[in-house]
Coordinates of C-alpha atoms in Angstrom, one line a residue:
Chain A
R1 CA 0.0 0.0 0.0
K2 CA 1.3 3.4 -0.8
E3 CA 1.8 6.2 1.6
V4 CA -0.1 9.1 3.1
E5 CA 2.2 11.7 4.8
Q6 CA 1.5 14.5 7.2
D7 CA 3.6 16.8 9.2
P8 CA 3.3 15.5 12.8
G9 CA 3.7 19.0 14.3
P10 CA 2.8 20.0 16.9
F11 CA 1.3 23.2 15.6
N12 CA 1.1 25.5 18.6
V13 CA -1.2 28.5 17.9
P14 CA -3.0 31.1 19.9
E15 CA -6.8 31.3 20.0
G16 CA -8.3 33.0 17.0
A17 CA -5.4 32.1 14.7
T18 CA -5.8 30.5 11.3
V19 CA -3.9 27.2 10.8
A20 CA -3.5 25.0 7.8
F21 CA -2.5 21.4 7.5
N22 CA -1.4 19.5 4.4
C23 CA -1.4 15.9 3.6
T24 CA 0.2 14.2 0.6
Y25 CA -0.7 10.9 -0.9
S26 CA 1.3 8.8 -3.4
N27 CA -1.4 6.6 -5.0
S28 CA -2.8 8.6 -7.9
A29 CA -5.7 6.1 -8.1
S30 CA -7.0 7.1 -4.7
Q31 CA -10.6 7.9 -4.8
S32 CA -11.9 9.6 -1.7
F33 CA -10.4 11.6 1.0
F34 CA -11.3 12.5 4.6
W35 CA -10.2 14.5 7.6
Y36 CA -10.7 13.0 11.0
R37 CA -9.9 14.4 14.4
Q38 CA -8.7 12.2 17.3
D39 CA -8.6 13.4 20.9
C40 CA -6.2 11.9 23.3
R41 CA -7.2 8.3 24.2
K42 CA -10.3 8.5 22.1
E43 CA -11.5 7.1 18.8
P44 CA -11.1 9.1 15.6
K45 CA -14.2 11.1 14.6
L46 CA -15.1 12.1 11.1
L47 CA -14.5 15.9 10.6
M48 CA -15.3 16.2 7.0
S49 CA -15.1 14.5 3.6
V50 CA -12.9 16.3 1.0
Y51 CA -14.5 17.0 -2.4
S52 CA -12.8 17.9 -5.6
S53 CA -14.3 21.4 -5.7
G54 CA -13.3 22.1 -2.1
N55 CA -15.8 22.3 0.7
E56 CA -16.4 24.3 3.8
D57 CA -18.1 23.5 7.1
G58 CA -18.2 26.4 9.4
R59 CA -14.7 27.4 10.4
F60 CA -13.2 24.4 8.5
T61 CA -12.3 24.3 4.8
A62 CA -11.0 21.3 3.0
Q63 CA -9.3 21.3 -0.4
L64 CA -8.2 18.6 -2.8
N65 CA -5.5 19.0 -5.4
R66 CA -5.4 15.9 -7.5
A67 CA -2.6 17.1 -9.8
S68 CA -0.2 17.6 -6.9
Q69 CA -1.8 14.8 -4.9
Y70 CA -2.4 16.6 -1.7
I71 CA -5.3 17.6 0.5
S72 CA -5.5 20.4 3.0
L73 CA -7.5 21.5 6.0
L74 CA -7.8 25.1 7.0
I75 CA -9.1 26.0 10.4
R76 CA -10.1 29.6 11.0
D77 CA -10.6 31.4 14.3
S78 CA -9.1 28.5 16.3
K79 CA -10.8 27.5 19.5
L80 CA -9.2 25.8 22.5
S81 CA -11.4 22.9 21.8
D82 CA -9.8 22.4 18.4
S83 CA -6.7 21.0 20.1
A84 CA -6.5 17.4 18.9
T85 CA -4.7 15.3 16.4
Y86 CA -6.0 15.6 12.8
L87 CA -5.8 12.5 10.7
C88 CA -5.8 12.5 6.9
V89 CA -7.4 9.4 5.4
V90 CA -7.2 8.3 1.7
N91 CA -9.3 5.5 0.3
E92 CA -7.1 3.5 -2.1
P93 CA -8.5 1.0 -4.5
S94 CA -7.7 -2.6 -3.6
G95 CA -9.2 -5.8 -5.0
G96 CA -12.5 -4.2 -6.1
S97 CA -13.0 -2.3 -2.9
Y98 CA -11.3 0.6 -1.1
I99 CA -8.9 0.4 1.8
P100 CA -8.4 3.5 4.0
T101 CA -4.9 4.6 4.5
F102 CA -4.2 6.9 7.4
G103 CA -1.6 9.5 7.8
R104 CA 0.2 9.6 11.1
G105 CA -1.7 12.7 12.1
T106 CA -0.9 16.3 12.8
S107 CA -1.0 17.5 16.4
L108 CA -2.7 20.9 17.0
I109 CA -2.4 22.8 20.3
V110 CA -4.5 25.9 20.6
H111 CA -3.4 28.0 23.6
P112 CA -5.1 31.0 25.3
Chain B
G1 CA -26.7 8.8 12.0
A2 CA -23.7 6.5 11.4
V3 CA -23.3 5.2 14.9
V4 CA -20.9 2.4 15.7
S5 CA -21.0 0.7 19.1
Q6 CA -18.0 -1.2 20.4
H7 CA -18.1 -3.3 23.5
P8 CA -16.6 -3.6 26.0
S9 CA -14.8 -0.3 26.6
W10 CA -12.3 -1.7 29.1
V11 CA -11.0 -5.2 29.7
I12 CA -8.5 -6.2 32.3
C13 CA -7.7 -9.9 32.5
K14 CA -5.0 -12.5 33.2
S15 CA -2.4 -13.7 30.7
G16 CA -3.7 -16.7 28.7
T17 CA -7.3 -15.5 28.6
S18 CA -9.2 -15.1 25.4
V19 CA -11.0 -11.8 24.9
K20 CA -13.9 -11.0 22.6
I21 CA -14.7 -7.5 21.4
E22 CA -17.9 -6.7 19.6
C23 CA -18.5 -4.0 17.0
R24 CA -22.0 -3.1 15.9
S25 CA -23.3 -0.6 13.4
L26 CA -26.5 0.7 14.9
D27 CA -28.2 2.6 12.1
F28 CA -26.6 1.5 8.8
Q29 CA -25.4 -1.7 7.1
A30 CA -21.7 -2.3 7.5
T31 CA -20.6 -4.0 4.4
T32 CA -17.0 -3.6 5.5
M33 CA -15.6 -3.4 9.0
F34 CA -12.0 -2.6 9.9
W35 CA -10.1 -3.5 13.0
Y36 CA -7.3 -1.3 14.2
R37 CA -4.8 -1.3 17.1
Q38 CA -3.2 1.8 18.5
F39 CA -0.3 1.9 21.0
P40 CA 0.3 5.1 23.1
K41 CA 1.5 8.1 21.1
Q42 CA 1.5 6.0 17.9
S43 CA -0.8 6.1 14.8
L44 CA -3.6 3.7 14.1
M45 CA -2.5 0.4 12.7
L46 CA -4.9 -1.5 10.5
M47 CA -5.0 -5.1 11.6
A48 CA -7.6 -6.6 9.2
T49 CA -10.5 -5.8 6.9
S50 CA -13.6 -7.9 7.0
N51 CA -16.5 -8.0 4.6
E52 CA -19.8 -9.5 5.6
G53 CA -19.9 -13.2 5.0
S54 CA -16.3 -13.5 3.9
K55 CA -13.1 -14.3 5.6
A56 CA -11.1 -11.4 6.9
T57 CA -8.1 -10.0 5.1
Y58 CA -5.2 -9.6 7.5
E59 CA -2.4 -7.1 7.2
Q60 CA 1.1 -8.3 7.0
G61 CA 2.5 -9.3 10.4
V62 CA -0.9 -9.8 12.0
E63 CA -1.5 -13.4 13.1
K64 CA -4.9 -14.6 11.9
D65 CA -4.9 -17.5 14.4
K66 CA -4.2 -15.0 17.2
F67 CA -6.8 -12.4 16.2
L68 CA -9.9 -14.2 15.1
I69 CA -12.4 -12.0 13.2
N70 CA -16.0 -12.9 12.5
H71 CA -18.3 -10.7 10.4
A72 CA -21.4 -12.9 10.2
S73 CA -24.0 -10.1 9.7
L74 CA -24.2 -6.7 8.2
T75 CA -24.3 -5.1 11.6
L76 CA -21.9 -7.1 13.7
S77 CA -18.2 -8.0 13.6
T78 CA -16.2 -9.6 16.4
L79 CA -12.5 -9.7 17.2
T80 CA -11.3 -12.4 19.5
V81 CA -7.8 -12.1 20.9
T82 CA -6.9 -15.6 21.7
S83 CA -4.6 -16.5 24.6
A84 CA -3.8 -12.9 25.2
H85 CA -0.4 -11.9 26.7
P86 CA 0.8 -8.6 28.1
E87 CA 2.2 -7.5 24.8
D88 CA -1.3 -7.6 23.4
S89 CA -2.3 -4.8 25.7
S90 CA -3.4 -2.0 23.5
F91 CA -6.3 0.2 22.3
Y92 CA -8.4 -1.7 19.8
I93 CA -10.8 0.2 17.6
C94 CA -13.3 -1.0 15.0
S95 CA -14.8 1.0 12.2
A96 CA -17.6 0.3 9.8
R97 CA -18.5 1.5 6.4
D98 CA -21.4 1.0 4.1
K99 CA -20.4 1.6 0.5
G100 CA -16.8 1.3 -0.6
N101 CA -16.1 5.0 -1.2
Q102 CA -17.8 6.3 1.9
P103 CA -16.1 7.4 5.1
Q104 CA -15.8 4.9 7.9
H105 CA -17.2 5.5 11.3
F106 CA -15.4 4.4 14.4
G107 CA -16.5 2.6 17.6
D108 CA -15.4 4.0 20.9
G109 CA -12.6 1.6 21.2
T110 CA -11.6 -1.1 23.7
R111 CA -8.7 -0.7 26.1
L112 CA -7.3 -4.1 26.7
S113 CA -4.9 -4.7 29.6
I114 CA -3.4 -8.1 30.1
L115 CA -1.8 -8.7 33.4

């Protein structure tokens, strides 16, 4: 299986800041893309799917660049509660189905 | 929607015991379920993929006789850690997905501690 890479961070930002994470993938046949957040000692929770045209959900914006094979997540007006690890997930085709491949995650710390 | 229930949340037992973990999709049909393991401060590691009614596909290095997976229905998969030892202590998480290109949804995870 090919790789999904993320900068592990940590990204340490003040409340109200804008922060962006990138994630690169090596399998050009990858079909669908997601961002999850994982809090310490908890399971990952789906944050948002990433669509080709880009999509926004409140303070969160996700973009996909197929030509350069990366996806991004932009968080505006950071809150303390945004502190978590953000996982990039890429569905890669395999044997007629899709297998999710995770990045190692990017740690975000939002401080007062 | 898209709720996945995993049970139990915590297990503490003696070395040599077999432990069964259940993963249920409550409001959708889980065509595919995934089982992961996560050690402290490390990333999720996929152990196996199971499709309803089929044998599970295990990742390289994961012993299929050690980690028995059953996915007998569209809403339930089980992972049995057979003859567990302290090195099997970890956070085990299941996830479930309906269609192949959809996001997966995770259970709450099971913390397994083998004494």
